[in-house]
Coordinates of C-alpha atoms and ligand atoms in Angstrom, one line a residue:
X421 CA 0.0 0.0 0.0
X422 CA 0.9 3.3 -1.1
X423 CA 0.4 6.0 2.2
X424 CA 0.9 9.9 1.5
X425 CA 0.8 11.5 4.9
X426 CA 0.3 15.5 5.1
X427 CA 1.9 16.9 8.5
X428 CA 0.7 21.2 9.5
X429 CA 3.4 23.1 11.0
X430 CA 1.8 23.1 14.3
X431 CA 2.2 18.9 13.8
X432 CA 5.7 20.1 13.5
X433 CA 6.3 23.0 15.6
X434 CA 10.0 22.4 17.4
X435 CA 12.3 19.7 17.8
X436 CA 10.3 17.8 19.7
X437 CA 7.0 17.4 17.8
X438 CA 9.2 17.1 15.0
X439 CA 10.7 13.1 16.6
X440 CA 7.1 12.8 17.4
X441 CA 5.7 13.0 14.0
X442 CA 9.0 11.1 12.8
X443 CA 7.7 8.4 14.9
X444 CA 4.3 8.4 12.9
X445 CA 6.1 8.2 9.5
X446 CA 8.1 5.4 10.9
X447 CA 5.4 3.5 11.9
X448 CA 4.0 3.9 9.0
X449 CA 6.9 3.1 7.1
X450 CA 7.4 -0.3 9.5
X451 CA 4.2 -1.5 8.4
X452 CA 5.2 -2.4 5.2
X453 CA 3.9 0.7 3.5
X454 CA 5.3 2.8 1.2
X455 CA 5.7 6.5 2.5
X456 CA 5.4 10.1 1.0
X457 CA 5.5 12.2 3.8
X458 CA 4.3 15.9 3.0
X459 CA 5.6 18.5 5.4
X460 CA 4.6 22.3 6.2
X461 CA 6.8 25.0 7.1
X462 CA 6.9 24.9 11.2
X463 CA 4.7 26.2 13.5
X464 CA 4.5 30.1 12.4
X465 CA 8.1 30.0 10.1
X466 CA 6.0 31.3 7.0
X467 CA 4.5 34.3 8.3
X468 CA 7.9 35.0 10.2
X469 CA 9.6 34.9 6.8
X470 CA 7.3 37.3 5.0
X471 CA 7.4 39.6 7.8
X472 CA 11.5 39.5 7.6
X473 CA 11.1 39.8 3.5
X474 CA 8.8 42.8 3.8
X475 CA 10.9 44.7 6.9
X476 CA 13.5 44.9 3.9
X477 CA 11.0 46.0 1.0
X478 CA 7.3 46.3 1.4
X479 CA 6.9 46.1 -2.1
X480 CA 9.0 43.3 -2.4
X481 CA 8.7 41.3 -5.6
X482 CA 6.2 38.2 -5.4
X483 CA 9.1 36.2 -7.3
X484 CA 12.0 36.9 -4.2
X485 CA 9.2 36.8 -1.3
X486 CA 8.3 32.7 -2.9
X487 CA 12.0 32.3 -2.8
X488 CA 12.0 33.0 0.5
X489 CA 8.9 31.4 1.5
X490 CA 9.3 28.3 0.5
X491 CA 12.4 27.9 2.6
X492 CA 10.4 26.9 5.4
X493 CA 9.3 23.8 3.7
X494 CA 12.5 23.1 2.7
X495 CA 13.8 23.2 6.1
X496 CA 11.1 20.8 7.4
X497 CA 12.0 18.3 5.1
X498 CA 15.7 18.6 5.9
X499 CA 15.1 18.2 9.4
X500 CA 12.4 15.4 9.4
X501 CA 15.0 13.7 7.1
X502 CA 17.4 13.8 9.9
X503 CA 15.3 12.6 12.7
X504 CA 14.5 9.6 10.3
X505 CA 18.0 9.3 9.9
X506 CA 18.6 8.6 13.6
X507 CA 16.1 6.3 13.8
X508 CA 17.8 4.7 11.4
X509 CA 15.4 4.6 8.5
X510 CA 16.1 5.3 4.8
X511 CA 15.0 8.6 4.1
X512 CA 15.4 11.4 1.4
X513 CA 13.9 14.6 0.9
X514 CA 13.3 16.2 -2.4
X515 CA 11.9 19.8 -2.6
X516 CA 9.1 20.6 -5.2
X517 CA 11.3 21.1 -8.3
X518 CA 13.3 17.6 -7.4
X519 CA 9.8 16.2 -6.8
X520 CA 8.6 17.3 -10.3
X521 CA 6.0 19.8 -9.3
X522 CA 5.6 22.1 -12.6
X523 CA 3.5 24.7 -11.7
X524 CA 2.3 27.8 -13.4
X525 CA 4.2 31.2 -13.0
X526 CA 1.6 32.9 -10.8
X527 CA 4.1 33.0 -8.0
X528 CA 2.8 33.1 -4.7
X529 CA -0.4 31.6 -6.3
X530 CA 1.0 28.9 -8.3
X531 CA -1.5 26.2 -10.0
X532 CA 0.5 22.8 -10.3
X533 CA 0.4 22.2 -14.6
X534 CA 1.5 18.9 -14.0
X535 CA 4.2 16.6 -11.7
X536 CA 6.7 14.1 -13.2
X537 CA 6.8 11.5 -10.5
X538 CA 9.8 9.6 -11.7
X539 CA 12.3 10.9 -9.1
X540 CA 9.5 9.9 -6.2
X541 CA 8.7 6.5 -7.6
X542 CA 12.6 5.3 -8.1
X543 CA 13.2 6.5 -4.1
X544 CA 10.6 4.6 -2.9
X545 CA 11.1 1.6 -5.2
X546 CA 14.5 1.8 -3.5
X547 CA 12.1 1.4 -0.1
X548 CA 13.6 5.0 0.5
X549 CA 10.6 7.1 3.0
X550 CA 10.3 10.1 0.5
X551 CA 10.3 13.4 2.7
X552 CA 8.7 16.1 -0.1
X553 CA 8.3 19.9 1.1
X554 CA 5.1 20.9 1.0
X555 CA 3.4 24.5 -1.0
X556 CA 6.7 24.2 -3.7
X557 CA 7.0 24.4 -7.5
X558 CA 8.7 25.0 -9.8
X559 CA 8.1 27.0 -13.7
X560 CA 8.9 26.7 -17.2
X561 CA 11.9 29.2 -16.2
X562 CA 12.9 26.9 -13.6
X563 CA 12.2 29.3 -10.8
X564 CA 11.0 28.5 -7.2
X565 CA 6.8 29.0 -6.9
X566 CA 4.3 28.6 -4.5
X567 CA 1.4 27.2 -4.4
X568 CA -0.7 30.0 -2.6
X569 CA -1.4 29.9 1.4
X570 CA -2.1 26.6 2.9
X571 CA -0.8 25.2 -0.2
X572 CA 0.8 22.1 1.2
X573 CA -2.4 20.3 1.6
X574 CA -3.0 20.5 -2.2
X575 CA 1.0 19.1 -2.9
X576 CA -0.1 16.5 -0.7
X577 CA -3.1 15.2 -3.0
X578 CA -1.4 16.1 -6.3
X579 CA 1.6 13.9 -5.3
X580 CA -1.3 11.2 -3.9
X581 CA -3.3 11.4 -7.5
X582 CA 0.1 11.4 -9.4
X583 CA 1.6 8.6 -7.4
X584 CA -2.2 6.9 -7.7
X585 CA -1.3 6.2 -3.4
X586 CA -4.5 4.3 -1.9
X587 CA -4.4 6.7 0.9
X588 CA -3.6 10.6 1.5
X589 CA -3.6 10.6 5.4
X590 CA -4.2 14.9 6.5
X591 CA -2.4 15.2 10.0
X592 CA -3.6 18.3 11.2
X593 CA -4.5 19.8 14.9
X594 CA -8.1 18.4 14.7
X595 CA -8.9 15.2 14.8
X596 CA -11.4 15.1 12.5
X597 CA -14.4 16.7 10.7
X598 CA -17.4 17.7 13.2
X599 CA -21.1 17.5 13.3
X600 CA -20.6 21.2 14.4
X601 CA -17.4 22.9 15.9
X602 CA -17.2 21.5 18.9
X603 CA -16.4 25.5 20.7
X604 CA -20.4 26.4 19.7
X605 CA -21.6 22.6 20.4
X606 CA -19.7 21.1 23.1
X607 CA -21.6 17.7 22.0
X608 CA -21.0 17.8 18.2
X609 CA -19.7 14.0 17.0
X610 CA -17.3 13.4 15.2
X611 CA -18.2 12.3 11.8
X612 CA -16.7 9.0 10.5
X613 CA -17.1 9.4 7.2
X614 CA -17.9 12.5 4.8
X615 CA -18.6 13.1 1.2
X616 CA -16.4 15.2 -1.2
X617 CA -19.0 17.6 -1.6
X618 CA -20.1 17.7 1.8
X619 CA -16.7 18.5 2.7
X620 CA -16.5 21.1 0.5
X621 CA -19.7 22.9 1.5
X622 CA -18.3 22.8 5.5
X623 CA -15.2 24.3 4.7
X624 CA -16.5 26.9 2.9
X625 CA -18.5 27.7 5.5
X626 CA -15.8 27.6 7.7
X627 CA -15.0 24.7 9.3
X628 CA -11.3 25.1 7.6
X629 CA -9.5 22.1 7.9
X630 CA -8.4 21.4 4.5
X631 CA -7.7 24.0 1.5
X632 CA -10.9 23.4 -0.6
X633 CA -8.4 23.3 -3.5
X634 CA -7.1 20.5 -2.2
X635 CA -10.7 18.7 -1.5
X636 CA -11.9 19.8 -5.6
X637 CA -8.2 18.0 -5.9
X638 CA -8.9 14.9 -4.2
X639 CA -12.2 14.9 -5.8
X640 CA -11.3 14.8 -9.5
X641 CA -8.6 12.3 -9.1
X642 CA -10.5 10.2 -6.7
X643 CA -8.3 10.4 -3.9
X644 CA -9.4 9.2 -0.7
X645 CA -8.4 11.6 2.2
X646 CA -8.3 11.1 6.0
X647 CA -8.2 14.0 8.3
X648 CA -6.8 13.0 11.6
X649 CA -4.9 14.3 14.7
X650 CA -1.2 14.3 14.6
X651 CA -0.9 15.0 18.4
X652 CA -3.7 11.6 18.6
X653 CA -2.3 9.7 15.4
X654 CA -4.2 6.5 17.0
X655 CA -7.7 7.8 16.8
X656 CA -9.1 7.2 13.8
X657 CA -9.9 10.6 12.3
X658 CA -12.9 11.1 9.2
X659 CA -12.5 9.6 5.8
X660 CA -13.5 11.9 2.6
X661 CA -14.4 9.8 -0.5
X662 CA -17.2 9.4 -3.1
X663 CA -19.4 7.4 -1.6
X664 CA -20.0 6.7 2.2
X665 CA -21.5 3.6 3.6
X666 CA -23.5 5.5 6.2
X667 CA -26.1 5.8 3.3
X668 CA -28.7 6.9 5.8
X669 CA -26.6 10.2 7.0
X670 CA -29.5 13.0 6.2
X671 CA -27.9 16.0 7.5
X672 CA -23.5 15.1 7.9
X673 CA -23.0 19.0 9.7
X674 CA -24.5 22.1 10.6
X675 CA -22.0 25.3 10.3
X676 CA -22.3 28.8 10.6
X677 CA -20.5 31.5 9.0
X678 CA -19.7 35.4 10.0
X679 CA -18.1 36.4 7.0
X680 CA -21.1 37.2 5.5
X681 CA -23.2 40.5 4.8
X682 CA -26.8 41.3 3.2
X683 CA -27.4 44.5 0.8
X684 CA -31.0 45.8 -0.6
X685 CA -31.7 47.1 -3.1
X686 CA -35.1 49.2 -2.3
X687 CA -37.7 50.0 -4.6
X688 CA -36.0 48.9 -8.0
X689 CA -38.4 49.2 -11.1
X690 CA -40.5 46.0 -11.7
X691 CA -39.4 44.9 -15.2
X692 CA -37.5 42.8 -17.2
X693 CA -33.8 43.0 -17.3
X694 CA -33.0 44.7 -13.9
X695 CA -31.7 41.7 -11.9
X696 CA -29.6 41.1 -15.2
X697 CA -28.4 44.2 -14.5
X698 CA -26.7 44.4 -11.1
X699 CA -25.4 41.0 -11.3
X700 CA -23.4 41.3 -14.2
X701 CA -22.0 44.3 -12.6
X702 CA -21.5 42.5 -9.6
X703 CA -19.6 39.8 -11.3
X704 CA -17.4 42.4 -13.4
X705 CA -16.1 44.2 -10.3
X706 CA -15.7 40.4 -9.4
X707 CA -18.0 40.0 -6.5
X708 CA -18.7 36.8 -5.6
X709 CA -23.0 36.7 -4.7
X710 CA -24.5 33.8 -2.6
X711 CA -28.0 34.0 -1.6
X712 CA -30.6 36.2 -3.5
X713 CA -33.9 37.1 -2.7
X714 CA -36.6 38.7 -4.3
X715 CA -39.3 40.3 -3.3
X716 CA -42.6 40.1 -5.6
X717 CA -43.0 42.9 -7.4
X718 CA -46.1 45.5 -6.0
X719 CA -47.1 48.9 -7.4
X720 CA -44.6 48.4 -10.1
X721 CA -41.6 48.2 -7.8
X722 CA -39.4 45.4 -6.2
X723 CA -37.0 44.4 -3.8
X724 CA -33.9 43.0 -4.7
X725 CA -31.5 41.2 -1.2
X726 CA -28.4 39.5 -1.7
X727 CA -25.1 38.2 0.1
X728 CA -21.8 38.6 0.0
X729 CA -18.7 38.0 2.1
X730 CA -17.5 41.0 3.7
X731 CA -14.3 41.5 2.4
X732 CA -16.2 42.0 -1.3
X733 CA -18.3 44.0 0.3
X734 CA -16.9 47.2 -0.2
X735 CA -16.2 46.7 -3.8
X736 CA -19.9 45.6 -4.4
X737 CA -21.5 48.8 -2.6
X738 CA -19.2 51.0 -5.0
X739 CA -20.1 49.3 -7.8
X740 CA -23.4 49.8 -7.6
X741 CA -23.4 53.3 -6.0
X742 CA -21.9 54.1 -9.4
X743 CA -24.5 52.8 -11.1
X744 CA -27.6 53.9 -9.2
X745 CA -29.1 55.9 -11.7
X746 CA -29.0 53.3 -14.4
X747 CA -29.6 50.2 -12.3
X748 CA -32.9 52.6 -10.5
X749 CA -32.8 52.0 -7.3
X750 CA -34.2 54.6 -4.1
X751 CA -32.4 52.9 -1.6
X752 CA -29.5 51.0 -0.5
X753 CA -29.6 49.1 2.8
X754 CA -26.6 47.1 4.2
X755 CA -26.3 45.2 7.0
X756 CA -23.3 43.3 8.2
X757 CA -24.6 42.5 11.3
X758 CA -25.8 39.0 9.9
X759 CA -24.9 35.3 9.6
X760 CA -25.5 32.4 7.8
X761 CA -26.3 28.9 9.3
X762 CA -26.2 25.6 7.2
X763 CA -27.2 22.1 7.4
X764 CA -25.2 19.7 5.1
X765 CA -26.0 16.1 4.1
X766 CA -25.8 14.2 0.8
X767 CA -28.5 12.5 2.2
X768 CA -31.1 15.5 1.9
X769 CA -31.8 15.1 -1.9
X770 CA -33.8 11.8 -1.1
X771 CA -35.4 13.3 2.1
X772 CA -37.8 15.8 1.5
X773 CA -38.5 17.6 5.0
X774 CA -35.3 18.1 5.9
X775 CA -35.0 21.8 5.3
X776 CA -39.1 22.2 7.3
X777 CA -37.3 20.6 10.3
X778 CA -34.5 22.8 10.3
X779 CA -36.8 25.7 10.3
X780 CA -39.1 24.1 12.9
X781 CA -35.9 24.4 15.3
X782 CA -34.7 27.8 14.3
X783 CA -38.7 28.6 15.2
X784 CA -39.0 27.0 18.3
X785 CA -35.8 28.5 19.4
X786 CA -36.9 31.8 18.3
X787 CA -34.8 32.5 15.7
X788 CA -36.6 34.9 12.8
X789 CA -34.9 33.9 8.6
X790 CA -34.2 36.5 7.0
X791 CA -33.4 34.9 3.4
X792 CA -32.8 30.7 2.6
X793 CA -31.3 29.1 0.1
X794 CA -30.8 25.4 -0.9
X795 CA -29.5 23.1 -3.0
X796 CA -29.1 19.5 -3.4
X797 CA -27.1 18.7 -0.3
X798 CA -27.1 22.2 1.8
X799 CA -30.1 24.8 3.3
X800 CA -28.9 27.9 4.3
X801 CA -30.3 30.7 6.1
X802 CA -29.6 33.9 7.3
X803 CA -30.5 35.0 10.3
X804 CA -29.1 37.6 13.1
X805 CA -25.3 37.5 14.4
X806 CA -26.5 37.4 17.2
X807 CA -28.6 34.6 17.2
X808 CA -25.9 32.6 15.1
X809 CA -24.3 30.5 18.1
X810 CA -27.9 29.6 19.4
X811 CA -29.2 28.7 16.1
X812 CA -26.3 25.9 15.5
X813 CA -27.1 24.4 18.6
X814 CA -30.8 24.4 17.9
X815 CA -30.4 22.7 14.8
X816 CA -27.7 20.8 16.0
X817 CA -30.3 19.4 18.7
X818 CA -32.6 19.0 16.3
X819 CA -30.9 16.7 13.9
X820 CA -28.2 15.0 16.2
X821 CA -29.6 15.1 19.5
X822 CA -31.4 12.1 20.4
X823 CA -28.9 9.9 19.9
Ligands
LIG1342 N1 3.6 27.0 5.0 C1 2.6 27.4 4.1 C2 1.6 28.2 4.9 O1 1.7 28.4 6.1 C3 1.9 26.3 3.4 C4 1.2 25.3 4.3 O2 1.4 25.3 5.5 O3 0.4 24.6 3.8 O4 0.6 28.7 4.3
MG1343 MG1 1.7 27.0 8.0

């Protein structure tokens, strides 16, 4: 069997957790296995180094500052190679560009084109553990890239989809993915096993354990990923793969996300061609819209609500400002003061019902919906900030309670 494991700098923090994970490779590595161990840069080291690139020049190119950056991988490998070493284990590490990792030449942003796994295949046909830094590339002018912030979690599943490894094992600091985050529901279970898509719809809404680049990755080359603990590498942690046997699973999650704000647009002219409108100028100044809401149309006007995350906030409201006169609106109402709480489950398409329960709870607890949106395997709703907390745990209850 063919194991890539993926180790987070916290995983690998100082010397010490650094012999500790060593010890999980090994084991690995002792079972028979064949090992590609992925590494991060420890503990905070990338942040540190982009703070020391940009004391020097704060408009420093992004070429130099990936040069830089991706030293911290490079030094991870290095030093996990040497704590192998004196376990007595054969070990090489191989940074991105030994690795074959041919990326674009977006640097600091880097999309892999494509990874030549000859050099990682002949180490470990040598029974060599293969140490590989993590967030690396390299481009058609041979220079150092990176693959973007958090990166190393989508070198792990490239090298696990070019490799074709049974397994990509995610050691992070969680053990696992949730029923809810644990800080809002103190009794949220962890899940077992988790869809693709399901994963992807509870990181975006927050629950950021792995790089949804790196789950979309895992997806299209049908890579089946584990999320576990390195600091509890015996518990098992939750599988993400196509199918799951827990067929039954209606609702996998409930999650709740802050970043969020709702604008109106008050009083817009009831007639065709309107909604066309402000979206393509929404999408031009490259703002990304979630929910939408309409109101129907009275005395020849209508309402127009929609989301978006607050940091594209500021660009929307511009945008449209801009255009007032010929978009025709009277009024523009913003609130950031908002959140929105979903429920996720591959199991919902086939269960009708599920969304009336979830809004059953939010109504029993109190909780007023401002705007919902579904689709196939997630309701949303927005609701009050400060009714966000309560609202997980109600549906939370609702759905995994009586267990
Ligand atoms: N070291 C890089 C970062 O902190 C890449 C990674 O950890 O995945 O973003
Ligand atoms: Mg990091």
């Amino acid at each position: 069997m063919l194991v890539v494991q993926k180790f987070g700098g916290s995983s690998l923090a100082d010397a010490d957790r650094i012999r500790h994970v060593a010890g999980i490779i090994a084991n690995e590595y002792r079972q028979g296995h064949e090992v590609v161990a992925v590494l991060s840069a420890q503990g905070d080291t990338t942040d540190e180094l982009e703070a020391r690139g940009y004391e020097l020049n704060p408009k420093a190119s992004r070429r130099e500052m990936d040069a830089l950056l991706s030293c911290g991988e490079s030094m991870s490998i290095a030093l996990m190679a040497m704590a192998l070493e004196a376990l007595g284990l054969p070990v090489i590490s191989l940074t991105g560009r030994q690795a074959g990792f041919l990326t674009d030449s977006q640097y600091a942003n880097a999309r892999i084109k494509s990874i030549d796994p000859e050099r990682m295949r002949t180490e470990l046909d040598k029974r060599n553990i293969v140490l590989l830094a993590g967030f690396q590339g390299y481009n058609r002018y041979d220079d150092v890239t990176t693959l973007g912030r958090g990166g190393s979690n989508t070198s792990a599943v490239a090298a696990a989809a070019a490799l074709k490894a049974d397994l990509c094992r995610n050691y992070t600091d969680v053990d696992g993915v949730y029923t809810a985050d644990p800080r809002i529901v103190p009794d949220a279970r962890k899940l077992a096993e988790i869809t693709y898509d399901e994963m992807l719809e509870l990181a975006s809404l927050g629950a950021n354990i792995l790089h949804n680049r790196s789950v979309e990755m895992a997806k299209r080359f049908n890579v089946p990923l584990e999320v576990l603990s390195s600091f509890t590498p015996d518990v098992p942690g939750t599988k993400i793969t196509e199918v799951t046997k827990m067929e039954k699973m209606q609702v996998s999650g409930v999650a709740r996300d802050n970043d969020v704000a709702r604008v109106s647009l008050v009083n817009l002219e009831d007639r065709p061609g309107i909604a066309a409108r402000i979206f393509s100028l929404l999408a031009k100044a490259k703002v990304n819209v979630d929910i939408i809401l309409q109101s129907i149309g009275r005395d020849d006007t209508k309402d127009i609500s929609f989301t978006v995350s607050l940091k594209n906030l500021d660009a929307g409201l511009r945008i449209l400002r801009e255009h007032q006169e010929q978009i025709g609106f009277q009024d523009l109402v913003v609130s950031d003061s908002v959140s929105k709480v979903s429920m996720v489950g591959a199991g919902m398409v086939n269960n009708p019902g599920v969304a009336a329960r979830m809004f059953e709870a939010l109504s029993d607890a109190g909780i007023n919906i401002q705007m919902i949106s579904t689709s196939e395997i997630k309701v949303s709703v927005l609701i009050d900030k400060a009714d966000a907390d309560r609202a997980v745990r109600a549906v939370h209850d609702r759905f995994f309670g009586e267990v």
